[in-house]
mmCIF file of C-alpha atoms in Angstrom:
data_model
loop_
_atom_site.group_PDB
_atom_site.id
_atom_site.type_symbol
_atom_site.label_atom_id
_atom_site.label_comp_id
_atom_site.label_asym_id
_atom_site.label_seq_id
_atom_site.Cartn_x
_atom_site.Cartn_y
_atom_site.Cartn_z
ATOM 1 C CA UNK U 61 200.583 -34.403 -70.624
ATOM 2 C CA UNK U 62 203.962 -32.791 -71.336
ATOM 3 C CA UNK U 63 205.140 -29.711 -69.356
ATOM 4 C CA UNK U 64 208.268 -27.625 -70.311
ATOM 5 C CA UNK U 65 209.498 -25.265 -67.468
ATOM 6 C CA UNK U 66 212.298 -22.921 -68.401
ATOM 7 C CA UNK U 67 214.788 -21.202 -66.103
ATOM 8 C CA UNK U 68 214.533 -17.525 -65.156
ATOM 9 C CA UNK U 69 215.335 -14.312 -66.882
ATOM 10 C CA UNK U 70 219.101 -13.514 -67.441
ATOM 11 C CA UNK U 71 221.033 -10.351 -67.825
ATOM 12 C CA UNK U 72 224.428 -10.715 -69.683
ATOM 13 C CA UNK U 73 227.206 -8.468 -70.812
ATOM 14 C CA UNK U 74 228.194 -8.435 -74.505
ATOM 15 C CA UNK U 75 230.697 -11.103 -75.266
ATOM 16 C CA UNK U 76 229.368 -13.451 -72.406
ATOM 17 C CA UNK U 77 227.585 -16.755 -72.686
ATOM 18 C CA UNK U 78 224.085 -17.737 -71.423
ATOM 19 C CA UNK U 79 222.735 -21.144 -70.612
ATOM 20 C CA UNK U 80 218.949 -21.544 -70.626
ATOM 21 C CA UNK U 81 217.376 -24.720 -69.165
ATOM 22 C CA UNK U 82 214.152 -26.504 -70.037
ATOM 23 C CA UNK U 83 212.930 -29.059 -67.482
ATOM 24 C CA UNK U 84 210.574 -31.668 -68.934
ATOM 25 C CA UNK U 85 207.795 -33.500 -66.982
ATOM 26 C CA UNK U 86 205.141 -36.018 -68.152
ATOM 27 C CA UNK U 87 207.786 -37.840 -70.374
ATOM 28 C CA UNK U 88 211.481 -38.535 -70.216
ATOM 29 C CA UNK U 89 213.754 -36.236 -72.346
ATOM 30 C CA UNK U 90 214.888 -39.285 -74.327
ATOM 31 C CA UNK U 91 211.389 -39.703 -75.707
ATOM 32 C CA UNK U 92 211.336 -36.100 -76.972
ATOM 33 C CA UNK U 93 212.694 -34.167 -79.903
ATOM 34 C CA UNK U 94 213.839 -30.882 -78.393
ATOM 35 C CA UNK U 95 214.022 -27.659 -80.358
ATOM 36 C CA UNK U 96 214.824 -24.075 -79.391
ATOM 37 C CA UNK U 97 213.148 -20.904 -80.906
ATOM 38 C CA UNK U 98 213.862 -17.351 -80.104
ATOM 39 C CA UNK U 99 211.899 -14.058 -80.338
ATOM 40 C CA UNK U 100 213.538 -10.632 -80.423
ATOM 41 C CA UNK U 101 211.483 -7.782 -78.867
ATOM 42 C CA UNK U 102 208.702 -6.931 -81.185
ATOM 43 C CA UNK U 103 209.972 -9.438 -83.771
ATOM 44 C CA UNK U 104 208.960 -12.834 -85.068
ATOM 45 C CA UNK U 105 209.985 -16.364 -84.244
ATOM 46 C CA UNK U 106 213.363 -17.773 -85.356
ATOM 47 C CA UNK U 107 214.196 -21.448 -85.160
ATOM 48 C CA UNK U 108 217.701 -21.909 -83.691
ATOM 49 C CA UNK U 109 218.103 -25.594 -83.710
ATOM 50 C CA UNK U 110 216.904 -28.966 -82.587
ATOM 51 C CA UNK U 111 216.700 -32.788 -83.186
ATOM 52 C CA UNK U 112 216.513 -33.722 -86.861
ATOM 53 C CA UNK U 113 214.515 -37.041 -86.793
ATOM 54 C CA UNK U 114 215.463 -37.893 -90.409
ATOM 55 C CA UNK U 115 219.238 -37.458 -89.775
ATOM 56 C CA UNK U 116 219.016 -38.670 -86.204
ATOM 57 C CA UNK U 117 221.102 -35.837 -84.895
ATOM 58 C CA UNK U 118 220.970 -32.327 -83.549
ATOM 59 C CA UNK U 119 221.039 -29.540 -86.287
ATOM 60 C CA UNK U 120 221.804 -25.888 -85.723
ATOM 61 C CA UNK U 121 220.637 -23.066 -87.865
ATOM 62 C CA UNK U 122 223.606 -21.914 -89.994
ATOM 63 C CA UNK U 123 223.158 -18.387 -88.297
ATOM 64 C CA UNK U 124 224.097 -19.784 -84.936
ATOM 65 C CA UNK U 125 226.614 -22.431 -85.807
ATOM 66 C CA UNK U 126 229.654 -22.014 -83.736
ATOM 67 C CA UNK U 127 227.922 -20.096 -80.957
ATOM 68 C CA UNK U 128 225.189 -22.314 -79.875
ATOM 69 C CA UNK U 129 225.286 -25.632 -78.081
ATOM 70 C CA UNK U 130 222.226 -27.690 -77.214
ATOM 71 C CA UNK U 131 222.633 -30.436 -74.646
ATOM 72 C CA UNK U 132 220.532 -32.776 -72.518
ATOM 73 C CA UNK U 133 220.832 -34.150 -69.046
ATOM 74 C CA UNK U 134 218.735 -37.363 -69.152
ATOM 75 C CA UNK U 135 219.209 -37.930 -65.407
ATOM 76 C CA UNK U 136 217.194 -34.750 -64.661
ATOM 77 C CA UNK U 137 215.132 -34.671 -67.953
ATOM 78 C CA UNK U 138 216.547 -31.180 -68.448
ATOM 79 C CA UNK U 139 217.577 -29.666 -71.902
ATOM 80 C CA UNK U 140 220.045 -26.787 -72.126
ATOM 81 C CA UNK U 141 220.684 -24.202 -74.724
ATOM 82 C CA UNK U 142 223.931 -22.259 -74.398
ATOM 83 C CA UNK U 143 224.730 -19.255 -76.663
ATOM 84 C CA UNK U 144 228.127 -17.710 -76.544
ATOM 85 C CA UNK U 145 229.663 -14.401 -77.809
ATOM 86 C CA UNK U 146 226.444 -12.540 -76.901
ATOM 87 C CA UNK U 147 225.645 -9.371 -78.890
ATOM 88 C CA UNK U 148 222.946 -6.792 -78.399
ATOM 89 C CA UNK U 149 220.831 -8.357 -81.099
ATOM 90 C CA UNK U 150 220.742 -11.678 -79.145
ATOM 91 C CA UNK U 151 218.463 -10.023 -76.590
ATOM 92 C CA UNK U 152 215.315 -12.042 -77.010
ATOM 93 C CA UNK U 153 212.816 -14.517 -75.302
ATOM 94 C CA UNK U 154 214.144 -18.047 -75.848
ATOM 95 C CA UNK U 155 211.798 -20.876 -76.047
ATOM 96 C CA UNK U 156 212.161 -24.607 -75.895
ATOM 97 C CA UNK U 157 209.560 -26.492 -78.002
ATOM 98 C CA UNK U 158 208.679 -30.029 -78.868
ATOM 99 C CA UNK U 159 206.417 -32.160 -81.057
ATOM 100 C CA UNK U 160 204.125 -34.242 -78.982
ATOM 101 C CA UNK U 161 205.680 -37.739 -78.599
ATOM 102 C CA UNK U 162 206.057 -40.003 -80.362
ATOM 103 C CA UNK U 163 207.687 -37.308 -82.798
ATOM 104 C CA UNK U 164 207.962 -39.505 -85.889
ATOM 105 C CA UNK U 165 206.739 -37.702 -88.928
ATOM 106 C CA UNK U 166 205.793 -34.744 -86.703
ATOM 107 C CA UNK U 167 206.870 -31.383 -88.178
ATOM 108 C CA UNK U 168 205.364 -28.795 -85.785
ATOM 109 C CA UNK U 169 205.591 -27.905 -82.141
ATOM 110 C CA UNK U 170 202.759 -28.940 -79.813
ATOM 111 C CA UNK U 171 204.301 -27.862 -76.558
ATOM 112 C CA UNK U 172 206.314 -24.717 -75.690
ATOM 113 C CA UNK U 173 208.131 -23.645 -72.505
ATOM 114 C CA UNK U 174 207.029 -20.372 -71.048
ATOM 115 C CA UNK U 175 210.006 -18.503 -72.357
ATOM 116 C CA UNK U 176 213.245 -17.136 -70.909
ATOM 117 C CA UNK U 177 214.085 -13.425 -71.321
ATOM 118 C CA UNK U 178 217.723 -12.850 -72.086
ATOM 119 C CA UNK U 179 218.867 -9.196 -71.884
ATOM 120 C CA UNK U 180 222.291 -8.226 -73.218
ATOM 121 C CA UNK U 181 223.476 -4.920 -71.842
ATOM 122 C CA UNK U 182 226.829 -3.535 -70.787
ATOM 123 C CA UNK L 16 216.771 -19.103 -95.849
ATOM 124 C CA UNK L 17 214.450 -16.119 -95.494
ATOM 125 C CA UNK L 18 211.404 -15.907 -93.285
ATOM 126 C CA UNK L 19 208.133 -16.709 -94.834
ATOM 127 C CA UNK L 20 206.199 -13.551 -95.978
ATOM 128 C CA UNK L 21 202.972 -12.727 -94.031
ATOM 129 C CA UNK L 22 201.017 -9.507 -94.120
ATOM 130 C CA UNK L 23 201.898 -7.321 -91.159
ATOM 131 C CA UNK L 24 198.325 -6.884 -90.104
ATOM 132 C CA UNK L 25 194.778 -7.894 -90.900
ATOM 133 C CA UNK L 26 191.636 -6.641 -89.308
ATOM 134 C CA UNK L 27 188.036 -7.553 -89.145
ATOM 135 C CA UNK L 28 184.794 -7.010 -87.298
ATOM 136 C CA UNK L 29 183.345 -9.509 -84.858
ATOM 137 C CA UNK L 30 181.607 -12.316 -86.880
ATOM 138 C CA UNK L 31 183.515 -11.668 -90.068
ATOM 139 C CA UNK L 32 186.041 -14.021 -91.643
ATOM 140 C CA UNK L 33 189.672 -13.067 -92.348
ATOM 141 C CA UNK L 34 192.364 -14.806 -94.233
ATOM 142 C CA UNK L 35 196.146 -14.637 -93.482
ATOM 143 C CA UNK L 36 198.585 -15.659 -96.239
ATOM 144 C CA UNK L 37 202.093 -17.192 -95.918
ATOM 145 C CA UNK L 38 204.194 -17.181 -98.902
ATOM 146 C CA UNK L 39 207.341 -19.143 -99.145
ATOM 147 C CA UNK L 40 209.234 -21.178 -101.845
ATOM 148 C CA UNK L 41 209.380 -24.659 -103.313
ATOM 149 C CA UNK L 42 211.973 -25.431 -100.628
ATOM 150 C CA UNK L 43 209.509 -25.002 -97.799
ATOM 151 C CA UNK L 44 205.695 -24.243 -98.123
ATOM 152 C CA UNK L 45 205.614 -25.587 -101.725
ATOM 153 C CA UNK L 46 207.803 -28.583 -101.053
ATOM 154 C CA UNK L 47 205.973 -30.278 -98.216
ATOM 155 C CA UNK L 48 202.500 -30.397 -96.557
ATOM 156 C CA UNK L 49 204.176 -29.511 -93.323
ATOM 157 C CA UNK L 50 202.852 -26.049 -92.736
ATOM 158 C CA UNK L 51 201.666 -25.136 -89.299
ATOM 159 C CA UNK L 52 200.071 -21.982 -87.728
ATOM 160 C CA UNK L 53 200.666 -20.637 -84.221
ATOM 161 C CA UNK L 54 198.678 -18.095 -82.190
ATOM 162 C CA UNK L 55 200.488 -15.918 -79.811
ATOM 163 C CA UNK L 56 198.903 -13.484 -77.263
ATOM 164 C CA UNK L 57 201.057 -10.741 -75.760
ATOM 165 C CA UNK L 58 203.577 -12.012 -73.271
ATOM 166 C CA UNK L 59 202.625 -15.669 -73.906
ATOM 167 C CA UNK L 60 204.220 -18.560 -75.615
ATOM 168 C CA UNK L 61 203.022 -19.596 -79.129
ATOM 169 C CA UNK L 62 200.168 -21.987 -79.298
ATOM 170 C CA UNK L 63 199.768 -24.556 -82.208
ATOM 171 C CA UNK L 64 196.407 -24.006 -83.978
ATOM 172 C CA UNK L 65 196.911 -25.741 -87.307
ATOM 173 C CA UNK L 66 199.313 -28.420 -88.375
ATOM 174 C CA UNK L 67 200.133 -30.298 -91.632
ATOM 175 C CA UNK L 68 198.355 -27.489 -93.643
ATOM 176 C CA UNK L 69 194.782 -28.115 -92.569
ATOM 177 C CA UNK L 70 194.545 -30.081 -89.320
ATOM 178 C CA UNK L 71 193.458 -28.794 -86.020
ATOM 179 C CA UNK L 72 194.770 -29.999 -82.693
ATOM 180 C CA UNK L 73 192.314 -31.264 -80.181
ATOM 181 C CA UNK L 74 190.698 -28.354 -78.361
ATOM 182 C CA UNK L 75 191.252 -25.763 -81.140
ATOM 183 C CA UNK L 76 188.044 -24.158 -82.369
ATOM 184 C CA UNK L 77 186.790 -25.234 -85.813
ATOM 185 C CA UNK L 78 186.614 -21.534 -86.720
ATOM 186 C CA UNK L 79 190.348 -21.856 -87.602
ATOM 187 C CA UNK L 80 191.109 -23.509 -90.931
ATOM 188 C CA UNK L 81 194.143 -23.902 -93.227
ATOM 189 C CA UNK L 82 194.819 -24.467 -96.822
ATOM 190 C CA UNK L 83 197.789 -24.338 -99.208
ATOM 191 C CA UNK L 84 198.291 -23.597 -102.944
ATOM 192 C CA UNK L 85 201.548 -23.870 -104.474
ATOM 193 C CA UNK L 86 204.036 -21.955 -102.398
ATOM 194 C CA UNK L 87 201.334 -20.019 -100.442
ATOM 195 C CA UNK L 88 199.534 -21.357 -97.358
ATOM 196 C CA UNK L 89 196.550 -19.537 -95.788
ATOM 197 C CA UNK L 90 194.848 -19.420 -92.329
ATOM 198 C CA UNK L 91 191.233 -18.448 -92.211
ATOM 199 C CA UNK L 92 189.503 -17.335 -89.103
ATOM 200 C CA UNK L 93 185.765 -17.470 -89.424
ATOM 201 C CA UNK L 94 183.245 -15.917 -87.025
ATOM 202 C CA UNK L 95 185.954 -13.483 -85.727
ATOM 203 C CA UNK L 96 185.737 -13.132 -81.934
ATOM 204 C CA UNK L 97 187.541 -10.551 -79.650
ATOM 205 C CA UNK L 98 189.645 -13.382 -78.188
ATOM 206 C CA UNK L 99 191.176 -14.011 -81.646
ATOM 207 C CA UNK L 100 193.030 -10.761 -81.392
ATOM 208 C CA UNK L 101 196.753 -11.872 -81.365
ATOM 209 C CA UNK L 102 199.799 -12.410 -83.460
ATOM 210 C CA UNK L 103 199.803 -15.353 -85.894
ATOM 211 C CA UNK L 104 202.815 -17.095 -87.346
ATOM 212 C CA UNK L 105 203.071 -19.705 -89.883
ATOM 213 C CA UNK L 106 205.902 -22.173 -90.056
ATOM 214 C CA UNK L 107 207.130 -24.753 -92.541
ATOM 215 C CA UNK L 108 209.550 -27.649 -92.486
ATOM 216 C CA UNK L 109 212.259 -26.972 -95.197
ATOM 217 C CA UNK L 110 214.220 -29.092 -97.583
ATOM 218 C CA UNK L 111 217.365 -27.543 -96.209
ATOM 219 C CA UNK L 112 219.012 -29.277 -93.312
ATOM 220 C CA UNK L 113 219.618 -25.811 -91.819
ATOM 221 C CA UNK L 114 217.347 -24.297 -90.867
ATOM 222 C CA UNK L 115 215.019 -27.292 -90.365
ATOM 223 C CA UNK L 116 212.103 -24.954 -89.930
ATOM 224 C CA UNK L 117 211.303 -21.475 -91.099
ATOM 225 C CA UNK L 118 208.767 -19.167 -89.532
ATOM 226 C CA UNK L 119 206.678 -16.484 -91.101
ATOM 227 C CA UNK L 120 207.061 -12.749 -90.448
ATOM 228 C CA UNK L 121 204.029 -12.640 -88.305
ATOM 229 C CA UNK L 122 200.560 -11.105 -88.674
ATOM 230 C CA UNK L 123 198.885 -8.947 -86.026
ATOM 231 C CA UNK L 124 195.120 -9.670 -86.045
ATOM 232 C CA UNK L 125 192.908 -6.846 -84.768
ATOM 233 C CA UNK L 126 189.195 -7.239 -83.951
ATOM 234 C CA UNK L 127 187.512 -3.913 -84.601
#
């Protein structure tokens, strides 16, 4: 059974960066295809980026390109999502999510972290 | 790439059936059989309830079913129960490399 445990809530000023972590247990990070999804207050889900199995590389939504960086530390099985140049409309709950391994030909998210609330306020 | 279109709200009485639509384009819903549905209760993470248009993960009630016709996918909840009151989101893999996935606008289901 896979578990994804995210870091705690963050409060950041406009223009700052935030780095959210997602600790994996039950599998090693290298076996997983990690994705990040966010949800602004009262709004819907928005895919930010993740591992493209067909192209065998990380892909970011165009909206976030240049501001988002997704990394992995395989020694601790922890994935990170860093978003820079924060604006008020970046205030949201950020989720890590994965297809159940093995992820080949799997185009949905079986497991989700509990979410990390990021508040952007001066 | 715009979000998939869902009705903002759907309601029904206990025991009734309701259907939520999810309309996209030939680049997403119509292009692949990779439509999934998620249930989200307030303050909780989304939970997968349907994948690949009409498949249920283990442990999900058979009261949930999915279908697709052209660019529109649908989620039907039969025998509506109080615990089904939640937000529901569809999602589709896309032909674009970015974004890879697009979600629906979300539907609030109310059990009367």
